């Protein structure tokens, strides 16, 4: 506030008025000729008047060449006027003309500088720079008019000692002592102290700087400084900063208070001189301020959420931060820090303890967390947008506040304890295939059923190959029991019996069964058909194939395994989709529930024929994308599922997994960091990554609860009405 230009100008005007009155009194009461304008008044009218106006109003800080020319010309005119009363051929006249010569030289030099100096840029000619510096010094009001005043004292007042002493005293008061300015400055400071930001005491000197943004304070006294206490870090060798107390850290000099430094808010910056000046070393001083003054400092406003500071080894994809407050921290929680102008969010995926040796046997132990970059939240788009670059060292890290999460129609789940949802592009989830992987009893089937319902809402036909019969129960609203039973009986009838044939490939009932499957799928895939869900249990059918050549008009028959029946259905689905033509949008999804039994890896097959059957199913998935055919694969045994299909799954839901094979496979998709947290994932939690996800990076989410999802989703997407049964 002491630097306020208005106050400075006001003080100079007041001092000008006071000193002018003083001159008037001295000239009137002390000088013998009083106010009469003659040689005895030159000191007052020309000398001190010009000195006051020049030093207080025109050139309070420095004198440019133009003003130096003006000052020297005024002084020249005054001294020449005094020469009229000096005796000719006397030393007095010599002194007058010497001063006149000085004024003339300063005036002419100022004019030359104004004419020859460069108008823009840096002046490099030495003589011009020397002349400029000389006229600025000699042409200043304090110098040029002091010379004039001293000359007037000697020439016109030396015989009157009282006048000489009075004039010298006034000169000393105005030029050297400046008492009016001192009194005004003190009054201004005193007025500022009302409502000032008062100090609560010195915390201690600054022991170390950990640039950028951290200082360590060697605290004076034994009282503990609470986390979040606002401080002023006062350093006369640099800008003063606002500090926020974090925690105590062990160093070779004992426990030091770690303080996070941020810029001073404007409200405090304007008043910072109200704090006491520091002496010597930089100091940390506690202060009290109003909430409005600290309203723009997130480090103080969100101190309860400040959980750490960014440390070394942070990369473009991950942030590492030293934990200063560990309450509520957990895997999957979101933290936030600044990257440039954006608030970027990261998801905690790992934590570990560290111990640093600070001196000899002294150590400092702390926790360090690792978080994966998610991006910044775009509320309009409802998803995270990537943020480039990385946060600066020692940047504060904030834990996002936990909030109650309500299921939304668009979100497949939410980041734990936040309202940030993750949505799926269901068409991409089908055409580029999706896998749900995890152990038994953690919610895989409920997730798969939710995905099926979302597909149906998107107009995608779904065939569930379900050995558990769970889908038919949980999705009963989408099925017509009478119609489905008739379809099942038709398939059972097509698979019964089977006669031998000279051509072994044609023996048995599998061709008739395939024909019936194709017939049913052709009707089901018809765009005009308003049925969207079909559930088939491959283990319910006894379909035969000829296992040997003919002998006495007879041959051995073998019953097809669920894997082989799955291959028939997959082949038929591809055939019918090819008949419908190519498309970029999802048309049909094959759901492989218990996929390790339906499309097993070659070393996990039950029967030798399952190898060829799995290959046929894989071929259908590989070729199906161009025709809108894809799959949803659900398994608890990643190692036992054919990698030919699994490797085609572009979107992955990774739930709790213990086996090394599963973790090694998933680490190729979601990275070793997220794969490392899979064994400790809670139920209904999953790491999701892939083309269908609204997040470009792997993220850990809390999946929707079934009841909440049904209530929310079906309000916007009611179960489609089933076609009326044909008239009898």
XYZ file of C-alpha atoms in Angstrom:
728
model
C 0.000 0.000 0.000
C 3.015 2.291 0.593
C 3.762 2.036 -3.133
C 0.376 3.436 -4.103
C 1.073 6.137 -6.761
C -1.855 8.255 -5.575
C -0.579 8.349 -1.998
C 2.967 9.140 -3.144
C 1.750 12.050 -5.288
C -0.439 13.323 -2.462
C 2.492 13.257 -0.046
C 4.711 15.163 -2.474
C 2.055 17.855 -2.982
C 1.580 18.237 0.781
C 5.331 18.536 1.324
C 5.517 21.098 -1.505
C 2.860 23.251 0.164
C 4.487 23.006 3.618
C 7.962 23.850 2.345
C 6.611 26.721 0.236
C 5.001 28.214 3.335
C 8.313 27.824 5.157
C 10.101 29.707 2.354
C 7.484 32.441 2.479
C 7.934 32.878 6.246
C 11.759 32.951 6.039
C 11.756 35.472 3.194
C 9.172 37.617 4.969
C 10.492 37.550 8.528
C 14.240 36.931 8.212
C 15.441 38.562 4.992
C 15.823 42.303 5.446
C 14.096 43.326 2.210
C 11.094 41.060 2.885
C 9.016 39.980 -0.087
C 10.390 42.671 -2.400
C 11.586 40.974 -5.639
C 15.289 41.882 -5.800
C 18.661 40.138 -5.546
C 17.890 39.121 -1.939
C 14.860 37.122 -3.134
C 16.545 35.178 -5.950
C 17.265 32.270 -3.586
C 13.581 31.934 -2.703
C 11.780 32.776 -5.920
C 14.094 31.142 -8.390
C 16.228 28.768 -6.393
C 14.053 27.079 -3.814
C 10.835 27.414 -5.801
C 12.371 25.636 -8.778
C 14.026 23.107 -6.465
C 10.724 22.289 -4.799
C 8.677 22.012 -7.961
C 11.383 20.058 -9.719
C 12.206 17.566 -6.968
C 8.675 17.124 -5.597
C 6.464 17.254 -8.695
C 8.294 17.211 -12.023
C 11.281 14.930 -11.364
C 10.754 13.074 -8.071
C 12.744 10.010 -9.166
C 15.061 10.896 -12.078
C 15.691 13.762 -14.496
C 15.406 13.131 -18.256
C 17.535 15.283 -20.615
C 14.560 17.474 -21.590
C 13.922 18.435 -17.957
C 17.663 18.884 -17.367
C 17.669 21.452 -20.185
C 14.693 23.233 -18.618
C 16.214 23.284 -15.119
C 19.582 24.587 -16.322
C 17.929 27.290 -18.434
C 15.843 28.516 -15.466
C 18.952 28.566 -13.255
C 20.858 30.435 -15.998
C 18.140 33.089 -16.230
C 18.136 33.565 -12.457
C 21.907 33.917 -12.126
C 22.124 36.294 -15.087
C 19.469 38.466 -13.434
C 21.671 38.637 -10.355
C 24.656 39.800 -12.364
C 23.093 43.259 -12.781
C 23.840 44.151 -9.185
C 27.343 42.706 -9.060
C 30.328 45.030 -9.294
C 32.164 44.956 -12.588
C 35.635 43.448 -12.671
C 35.032 41.755 -9.306
C 35.383 38.154 -8.210
C 31.604 38.147 -7.588
C 30.968 38.708 -11.281
C 33.460 35.970 -12.081
C 31.540 33.529 -9.845
C 28.249 34.497 -11.480
C 29.566 33.906 -14.973
C 31.168 30.606 -13.926
C 27.791 29.368 -12.720
C 26.161 30.746 -15.870
C 28.710 28.830 -17.943
C 27.898 25.605 -16.046
C 24.171 26.097 -16.663
C 24.802 26.872 -20.326
C 26.921 23.755 -20.807
C 24.311 21.538 -19.111
C 21.539 23.078 -21.211
C 23.439 22.716 -24.490
C 24.548 19.157 -23.646
C 20.943 18.213 -22.877
C 19.802 19.585 -26.237
C 22.576 17.691 -28.057
C 21.617 14.436 -26.326
C 17.988 14.941 -27.317
C 19.022 15.503 -30.944
C 21.523 12.667 -31.466
C 20.413 9.768 -29.270
C 18.650 6.815 -30.929
C 14.845 7.062 -30.587
C 14.312 3.305 -30.165
C 16.698 0.602 -29.045
C 19.982 0.664 -27.136
C 22.428 3.548 -27.458
C 25.924 2.141 -28.066
C 27.985 5.344 -28.611
C 30.018 5.975 -25.490
C 30.128 9.761 -25.754
C 26.332 9.976 -26.077
C 25.830 7.698 -23.086
C 28.386 9.722 -21.061
C 26.710 13.009 -21.977
C 23.290 11.596 -21.128
C 24.456 10.435 -17.709
C 26.166 13.782 -17.012
C 23.129 15.934 -17.833
C 20.829 13.666 -15.834
C 23.069 14.175 -12.782
C 24.059 17.832 -13.145
C 20.666 18.906 -14.510
C 18.626 17.440 -11.669
C 16.746 20.018 -9.556
C 18.646 19.052 -6.431
C 22.078 19.708 -8.004
C 21.517 22.670 -10.305
C 19.376 24.702 -7.908
C 21.555 23.853 -4.897
C 24.454 25.442 -6.775
C 22.262 28.495 -7.469
C 21.132 28.787 -3.823
C 24.661 28.471 -2.408
C 25.869 31.105 -4.852
C 23.064 33.460 -3.805
C 23.958 32.977 -0.121
C 27.572 33.923 -0.767
C 26.842 36.772 -3.152
C 23.913 38.485 -1.468
C 23.582 37.284 2.152
C 27.088 36.689 3.495
C 27.052 39.991 5.359
C 23.838 39.000 7.210
C 24.731 35.904 9.203
C 21.139 35.358 10.372
C 19.887 35.297 6.763
C 22.657 32.941 5.654
C 22.020 30.506 8.513
C 18.248 30.579 7.921
C 18.626 29.901 4.200
C 21.152 27.083 4.813
C 18.824 25.542 7.380
C 15.892 25.608 4.956
C 18.076 24.018 2.280
C 19.126 21.228 4.660
C 15.498 20.602 5.667
C 14.228 20.422 2.079
C 17.116 18.552 0.432
C 18.629 16.398 3.165
C 16.329 15.950 6.168
C 12.905 15.896 4.424
C 10.947 15.799 7.720
C 7.518 16.367 6.145
C 7.903 13.277 3.948
C 9.021 11.213 6.945
C 6.028 12.298 9.025
C 3.602 11.613 6.169
C 5.108 8.159 5.514
C 4.811 7.256 9.185
C 1.213 8.474 9.246
C 0.388 6.378 6.198
C 1.941 3.280 7.773
C 0.080 3.907 11.012
C -3.242 4.233 9.199
C -2.619 0.942 7.408
C -2.320 -0.948 10.662
C -6.058 -0.714 11.294
C -7.423 -4.041 10.024
C -3.954 -5.199 8.996
C -2.871 -8.809 8.498
C -1.217 -9.157 11.878
C 1.464 -11.727 12.504
C 0.938 -14.438 15.058
C 4.633 -14.856 15.585
C 7.748 -15.972 13.824
C 7.726 -19.696 13.052
C 11.416 -19.870 12.263
C 14.133 -19.307 9.657
C 14.158 -21.055 6.296
C 16.575 -23.985 6.540
C 16.412 -25.140 2.920
C 14.690 -24.545 -0.388
C 13.430 -27.561 -2.347
C 12.629 -25.828 -5.596
C 10.136 -25.480 -6.938
C 7.491 -24.751 -4.360
C 8.795 -26.263 -1.090
C 10.753 -24.738 1.788
C 11.902 -26.366 5.014
C 11.573 -24.283 8.178
C 13.646 -24.766 11.311
C 10.930 -24.075 13.845
C 11.509 -21.909 16.900
C 9.748 -23.196 20.013
C 8.039 -26.468 20.815
C 4.471 -25.758 19.675
C 3.218 -27.831 16.767
C 2.147 -26.031 13.593
C -1.084 -27.537 12.332
C -1.419 -28.784 8.792
C -2.853 -26.071 6.549
C -1.680 -23.128 8.676
C -1.157 -20.101 6.384
C 2.291 -18.538 6.550
C 4.235 -15.779 4.866
C 7.650 -16.857 3.589
C 9.474 -13.527 3.812
C 12.749 -13.270 1.929
C 14.371 -9.908 1.223
C 16.359 -11.524 -1.610
C 13.289 -12.568 -3.556
C 9.527 -12.237 -3.792
C 7.537 -12.999 -0.674
C 5.350 -16.083 -0.955
C 2.311 -17.476 0.787
C 3.118 -20.717 2.565
C 0.920 -23.631 3.617
C 2.192 -25.887 6.410
C 2.257 -29.541 5.337
C 4.055 -31.851 7.749
C 7.278 -32.464 9.627
C 10.131 -34.265 7.898
C 13.299 -35.713 9.326
C 16.546 -34.216 8.084
C 20.141 -34.152 9.274
C 19.346 -31.051 11.341
C 16.371 -32.653 13.056
C 12.669 -32.378 12.331
C 11.871 -29.533 9.955
C 8.501 -28.105 9.037
C 7.772 -28.627 5.355
C 5.920 -25.689 3.808
C 4.311 -25.572 0.384
C 4.747 -22.146 -1.219
C 2.311 -20.542 -3.646
C 1.863 -17.075 -5.085
C 0.449 -14.388 -2.855
C -3.221 -13.603 -3.583
C -3.853 -10.096 -4.818
C -5.713 -9.175 -1.635
C -2.648 -10.006 0.457
C -0.068 -8.798 -2.046
C -1.397 -5.247 -1.864
C -1.082 -5.298 1.911
C 2.056 -7.325 2.364
C 4.066 -4.394 3.707
C 1.880 -4.408 6.761
C 3.924 -7.358 7.957
C 7.135 -6.674 9.854
C 10.377 -6.514 7.907
C 12.659 -9.517 8.180
C 16.151 -9.205 9.523
C 18.871 -11.256 7.896
C 17.787 -14.774 6.874
C 14.494 -15.582 5.227
C 11.793 -16.319 7.766
C 8.436 -18.045 7.930
C 5.822 -15.997 9.751
C 2.356 -17.227 10.675
C -0.513 -14.922 9.802
C -4.246 -14.656 10.067
C -6.329 -13.539 7.129
C -9.975 -13.477 6.162
C -11.496 -16.300 4.091
C -11.979 -13.849 1.219
C -8.271 -13.077 1.154
C -7.429 -16.788 0.952
C -10.327 -17.723 -1.304
C -8.127 -18.038 -4.398
C -5.637 -20.429 -2.770
C -6.777 -24.029 -3.416
C -3.987 -25.391 -1.217
C -5.728 -23.789 1.773
C -9.340 -24.117 0.652
C -8.855 -27.856 -0.007
C -6.328 -28.590 2.701
C -8.465 -31.462 4.001
C -8.095 -33.136 0.584
C -4.377 -32.404 0.119
C -2.749 -35.819 0.278
C 0.766 -35.291 -1.056
C 3.251 -33.571 -3.339
C 4.669 -34.687 -6.681
C 8.133 -36.253 -6.434
C 10.843 -37.350 -8.850
C 10.437 -40.093 -11.481
C 6.993 -38.816 -12.480
C 6.440 -39.530 -16.187
C 4.004 -38.643 -18.951
C 1.759 -41.578 -17.987
C 2.184 -41.773 -14.222
C 2.519 -39.430 -11.285
C 4.489 -40.378 -8.200
C 3.722 -38.426 -5.068
C 4.927 -38.483 -1.488
C 1.969 -39.058 0.797
C 1.523 -36.378 3.446
C -1.972 -37.461 4.524
C -2.940 -41.091 3.972
C -6.484 -41.198 5.353
C -8.981 -42.415 2.730
C -6.245 -43.285 0.227
C -6.827 -46.612 -1.515
C -6.291 -48.331 -4.836
C -8.622 -46.949 -7.455
C -9.195 -43.567 -5.778
C -8.792 -40.513 -7.971
C -6.342 -37.737 -7.179
C -5.943 -34.403 -8.900
C -3.063 -32.070 -9.668
C -2.372 -29.327 -12.168
C -0.722 -29.814 -15.540
C -0.368 -26.372 -17.050
C -3.790 -24.745 -17.108
C -5.710 -27.992 -16.548
C -6.735 -29.988 -13.496
C -5.626 -33.492 -14.485
C -6.876 -36.573 -12.686
C -4.907 -39.701 -11.885
C -5.967 -43.070 -10.490
C -3.973 -44.617 -7.653
C -2.717 -48.053 -8.650
C 0.197 -48.703 -6.316
C 1.721 -47.638 -3.028
C 4.998 -48.430 -1.352
C 7.056 -47.284 1.601
C 10.422 -45.613 1.182
C 13.242 -44.786 3.548
C 15.882 -42.176 2.783
C 19.163 -41.896 4.655
C 19.648 -38.222 5.448
C 22.850 -38.362 7.537
C 24.764 -41.268 9.001
C 22.156 -43.224 10.996
C 19.333 -40.706 10.550
C 16.599 -41.899 8.204
C 13.337 -40.502 6.922
C 10.530 -42.950 6.158
C 7.464 -42.112 4.105
C 4.872 -43.584 1.767
C 4.937 -43.003 -1.973
C 1.915 -43.556 -4.206
C 1.791 -44.205 -7.931
C -1.184 -43.074 -9.991
C -2.027 -43.529 -13.672
C -3.002 -40.473 -15.713
C -6.702 -40.454 -16.638
C -7.142 -36.947 -18.068
C -9.431 -34.010 -17.387
C -13.178 -34.377 -17.045
C -15.279 -32.845 -19.829
C -18.743 -32.416 -18.339
C -20.335 -31.695 -21.717
C -18.908 -34.818 -23.347
C -19.361 -36.867 -20.176
C -15.891 -38.400 -20.415
C -12.227 -37.807 -19.720
C -10.119 -35.885 -22.239
C -6.363 -36.610 -22.475
C -4.003 -34.012 -20.989
C -0.503 -33.752 -22.412
C 2.729 -33.289 -20.441
C 3.296 -33.910 -16.738
C 2.909 -32.006 -13.441
C 5.783 -29.983 -12.015
C 7.887 -31.191 -9.127
C 6.396 -30.568 -5.664
C 2.981 -29.705 -7.115
C 0.221 -30.373 -4.557
C -1.889 -33.495 -5.067
C -5.515 -33.540 -3.899
C -7.711 -36.546 -3.189
C -11.082 -36.211 -4.876
C -13.891 -36.121 -2.374
C -15.955 -39.246 -1.914
C -19.538 -38.830 -2.981
C -22.620 -40.978 -3.220
C -22.891 -42.504 -6.677
C -26.204 -43.036 -8.404
C -26.408 -45.369 -11.382
C -26.880 -43.616 -14.708
C -28.267 -44.984 -17.919
C -25.067 -44.320 -19.869
C -22.398 -45.458 -17.395
C -21.283 -49.062 -17.063
C -19.661 -48.047 -13.780
C -17.960 -45.208 -11.919
C -14.543 -44.410 -10.589
C -14.605 -45.519 -6.940
C -16.174 -42.940 -4.605
C -16.746 -40.391 -7.378
C -19.511 -39.373 -9.740
C -17.308 -39.799 -12.822
C -18.813 -42.518 -14.978
C -17.351 -44.690 -17.727
C -19.573 -45.479 -20.694
C -19.362 -48.037 -23.500
C -19.884 -47.855 -27.236
C -21.924 -51.040 -27.527
C -21.484 -51.317 -31.294
C -17.688 -51.236 -30.910
C -17.930 -53.635 -27.966
C -19.591 -56.180 -30.283
C -17.793 -55.699 -33.596
C -14.378 -55.594 -31.914
C -15.315 -58.248 -29.341
C -15.333 -57.988 -25.552
C -14.085 -60.270 -22.782
C -15.027 -60.398 -19.094
C -12.338 -62.195 -17.100
C -12.202 -62.995 -13.389
C -12.635 -65.627 -10.712
C -15.924 -67.149 -9.593
C -18.403 -65.119 -7.566
C -17.275 -61.536 -8.207
C -20.061 -60.389 -10.536
C -18.966 -61.450 -14.037
C -22.367 -62.794 -15.040
C -24.231 -59.744 -13.732
C -21.900 -57.534 -15.758
C -22.453 -59.699 -18.829
C -26.230 -59.564 -18.358
C -26.063 -55.770 -18.120
C -24.038 -55.687 -21.337
C -26.610 -57.915 -23.036
C -29.428 -55.607 -21.974
C -27.519 -52.616 -23.330
C -27.011 -54.442 -26.626
C -30.715 -55.186 -26.888
C -31.507 -51.526 -26.198
C -29.159 -50.663 -29.077
C -31.015 -52.929 -31.505
C -28.343 -55.650 -31.519
C -29.507 -59.283 -31.731
C -27.965 -61.401 -28.966
C -27.476 -65.168 -28.849
C -26.484 -66.349 -25.371
C -24.719 -69.703 -25.314
C -25.250 -70.392 -21.633
C -24.464 -73.640 -19.855
C -25.839 -72.280 -16.555
C -29.380 -71.275 -17.664
C -28.846 -68.051 -15.683
C -29.499 -65.723 -18.594
C -32.947 -67.154 -19.274
C -33.910 -66.457 -15.664
C -32.452 -62.950 -15.271
C -33.554 -61.784 -18.715
C -36.950 -63.474 -18.679
C -38.684 -60.184 -19.625
C -36.992 -60.311 -23.024
C -38.105 -63.868 -23.810
C -41.402 -65.453 -24.819
C -41.393 -68.805 -22.957
C -43.832 -70.448 -25.386
C -41.863 -69.373 -28.440
C -38.524 -70.297 -26.909
C -39.756 -73.709 -25.859
C -41.064 -74.403 -29.372
C -37.696 -73.378 -30.801
C -35.861 -75.603 -28.335
C -38.047 -78.605 -29.099
C -37.470 -78.110 -32.809
C -33.731 -78.233 -32.215
C -34.060 -81.273 -29.968
C -36.052 -83.053 -32.665
C -33.516 -82.107 -35.326
C -30.721 -83.579 -33.224
C -32.423 -86.871 -32.417
C -31.595 -90.099 -34.181
C -29.266 -89.979 -37.093
C -28.613 -92.666 -39.680
C -25.313 -93.951 -40.998
C -24.138 -92.928 -44.441
C -21.573 -94.151 -46.895
C -20.046 -90.678 -46.680
C -18.997 -90.522 -43.066
C -19.262 -86.718 -42.996
C -22.985 -86.972 -43.744
C -23.767 -89.639 -41.161
C -25.572 -88.754 -37.945
C -27.953 -85.886 -37.178
C -25.553 -82.950 -37.121
C -26.399 -81.776 -40.653
C -30.104 -81.749 -39.879
C -29.391 -79.945 -36.612
C -27.263 -77.372 -38.407
C -30.020 -76.848 -40.943
C -32.556 -76.184 -38.197
C -30.167 -73.816 -36.390
C -29.610 -71.867 -39.601
C -33.349 -71.728 -40.239
C -34.055 -70.371 -36.762
C -31.224 -67.829 -36.898
C -32.318 -66.630 -40.324
C -35.730 -65.834 -38.874
C -34.208 -64.356 -35.690
C -31.786 -62.076 -37.578
C -34.518 -60.739 -39.839
C -34.568 -56.949 -39.204
C -38.353 -57.065 -39.263
C -38.328 -59.590 -36.418
C -38.810 -57.788 -33.082
C -37.140 -60.462 -30.984
C -33.665 -59.447 -29.809
C -32.590 -62.197 -27.409
C -32.121 -65.916 -27.885
C -30.740 -68.179 -25.146
C -29.357 -71.595 -26.066
C -27.808 -74.170 -23.745
C -25.506 -76.285 -25.952
C -25.506 -79.062 -23.331
C -29.270 -79.664 -23.747
C -29.016 -81.268 -27.170
C -27.984 -84.767 -28.173
C -26.680 -84.402 -31.671
C -24.808 -87.240 -33.343
C -22.127 -87.609 -35.951
C -20.872 -90.772 -37.630
C -17.665 -91.880 -35.932
C -16.724 -94.794 -38.239
C -17.232 -96.200 -41.710
C -20.208 -98.395 -42.725
C -20.159 -102.073 -41.734
C -23.176 -104.293 -42.357
C -25.265 -101.172 -43.020
C -24.374 -99.828 -39.619
C -21.802 -97.452 -38.112
C -20.720 -96.094 -34.749
C -22.286 -92.788 -33.691
C -20.745 -90.167 -31.386
C -22.626 -87.459 -29.497
C -21.450 -83.902 -30.141
C -19.926 -82.033 -27.219
C -21.124 -78.559 -26.171
C -18.009 -77.185 -27.878
C -19.004 -78.792 -31.193
C -22.609 -77.563 -30.912
C -21.219 -74.088 -30.161
C -19.228 -74.313 -33.392
C -22.391 -75.206 -35.353
C -24.222 -72.178 -33.928
C -21.230 -69.870 -34.538
C -20.912 -71.092 -38.137
C -24.626 -70.645 -38.748
C -24.535 -67.118 -37.295
C -21.703 -66.158 -39.657
C -23.528 -67.676 -42.638
C -26.739 -65.757 -41.976
C -24.845 -62.490 -41.316
C -23.032 -62.927 -44.617
C -26.392 -63.311 -46.321
C -27.456 -59.961 -44.843
C -24.369 -58.228 -46.272
C -21.487 -56.170 -44.905
C -21.962 -53.425 -42.311
C -19.902 -51.220 -39.999
C -22.433 -51.424 -37.176
C -22.976 -54.281 -34.754
C -25.713 -56.646 -35.863
C -25.337 -59.858 -33.832
C -23.446 -60.768 -30.651
C -22.578 -64.315 -29.606
C -22.275 -64.537 -25.813
C -19.945 -67.338 -24.712
C -20.774 -67.872 -21.029
C -18.286 -70.252 -19.375
C -16.139 -69.755 -22.460
C -13.481 -72.178 -21.225
C -16.061 -74.944 -21.831
C -17.425 -73.611 -25.144
C -14.252 -72.418 -26.899
C -11.411 -74.110 -24.959
C -7.691 -73.799 -25.585
C -6.301 -76.758 -27.564
C -4.628 -78.253 -24.464
C -7.859 -78.038 -22.413
C -10.277 -79.876 -24.717
C -12.447 -82.719 -23.422
C -12.638 -84.549 -26.754
C -10.348 -84.496 -29.762
C -13.107 -83.066 -31.935
C -13.246 -79.963 -29.746
C -10.011 -78.685 -31.311
C -11.540 -78.450 -34.763
C -14.801 -77.137 -33.307
C -13.020 -74.326 -31.468
C -11.174 -73.450 -34.663
C -14.510 -73.132 -36.504
C -15.930 -70.855 -33.790
C -12.773 -68.744 -33.910
C -13.043 -68.472 -37.704
C -16.613 -67.216 -37.359
C -15.491 -64.497 -34.927
C -12.467 -63.544 -37.021
C -14.521 -63.145 -40.185
C -17.682 -61.840 -38.572
C -16.670 -58.219 -37.889
C -17.215 -57.153 -41.507
C -20.770 -58.466 -41.271
C -21.632 -57.004 -37.849
C -20.980 -60.244 -35.941
C -18.973 -60.220 -32.714
C -18.775 -61.908 -29.355
C -18.898 -61.357 -25.617
C -16.655 -63.867 -23.869
C -17.001 -64.609 -20.134
C -14.661 -66.927 -18.278
C -13.048 -67.587 -14.926
C -10.164 -69.515 -16.464
C -8.238 -67.310 -18.836
C -5.600 -69.971 -19.414
C -8.203 -72.474 -20.674
C -9.848 -70.245 -23.317
C -8.625 -70.275 -26.904
C -6.254 -67.378 -27.422
C -7.360 -67.148 -31.049
C -10.622 -65.569 -29.905
C -9.303 -63.972 -26.724
C -6.645 -62.071 -28.663
C -9.397 -60.631 -30.869
C -11.176 -59.099 -27.863
C -10.363 -55.409 -28.119
C -12.285 -54.456 -24.961
C -11.396 -56.169 -21.692
C -13.084 -56.196 -18.292
C -10.455 -57.566 -15.899
C -11.870 -58.528 -12.511
C -10.209 -60.266 -9.566
C -7.652 -62.740 -10.876
C -5.101 -64.859 -9.044
C -3.490 -67.179 -11.581
C -0.220 -66.064 -13.144
C -1.344 -67.027 -16.644
C -4.336 -64.722 -16.418
C -2.295 -61.847 -14.968
C 0.442 -62.260 -17.579
C -2.121 -62.241 -20.379
C -3.926 -59.197 -18.988
C -0.705 -57.274 -18.405
C -0.332 -57.086 -22.183
C -3.658 -55.229 -22.319
C -3.875 -53.151 -19.174
C -0.221 -52.914 -18.182
C 1.695 -54.576 -15.384
C 0.632 -51.922 -12.849
C -3.078 -52.560 -13.183
C -2.464 -56.300 -13.540
C -0.692 -56.149 -10.187
C -3.820 -54.881 -8.394
C -6.121 -57.602 -9.789
C -5.611 -60.090 -6.910
C -6.854 -57.487 -4.394
C -9.799 -56.107 -6.373
C -13.095 -56.043 -4.516
C -16.216 -57.685 -5.910
C -18.066 -55.587 -8.502
C -14.806 -53.807 -9.393
C -12.997 -54.162 -12.710
C -10.219 -52.692 -14.794
C -11.624 -51.755 -18.191
C -9.686 -50.937 -21.327
C -10.344 -51.004 -25.036
C -11.938 -49.419 -28.052
C -15.451 -49.435 -26.600
C -14.471 -47.618 -23.384
C -14.972 -43.865 -23.074
C -11.512 -43.691 -21.445
C -8.458 -43.986 -23.638
C -6.360 -45.580 -20.890
C -7.002 -48.533 -18.577
C -9.090 -47.474 -15.580
C -10.346 -49.166 -12.428
C -14.087 -48.719 -11.920
C -16.825 -49.786 -9.563
C -19.477 -51.585 -11.633
C -23.184 -50.844 -11.381
C -25.308 -52.745 -8.890
C -27.873 -54.862 -10.705
C -31.009 -53.485 -9.030
C -29.908 -49.848 -9.353
C -29.014 -50.381 -12.996
C -32.344 -51.988 -13.856
C -34.299 -49.196 -12.160
C -32.348 -46.458 -13.942
C -31.719 -48.014 -17.342
C -35.185 -49.396 -17.958
C -36.706 -46.014 -17.137
C -35.045 -44.722 -20.314
C -34.939 -47.981 -22.257
C -38.002 -50.074 -21.458
C -38.047 -53.758 -22.335
C -39.183 -54.028 -25.982
C -42.596 -55.556 -26.528
C -42.503 -59.121 -27.814
C -44.359 -60.056 -31.024
C -47.854 -61.419 -30.544
C -48.132 -65.195 -30.991
C -49.479 -66.274 -34.396
C -53.233 -66.799 -34.603
C -54.369 -70.388 -34.134
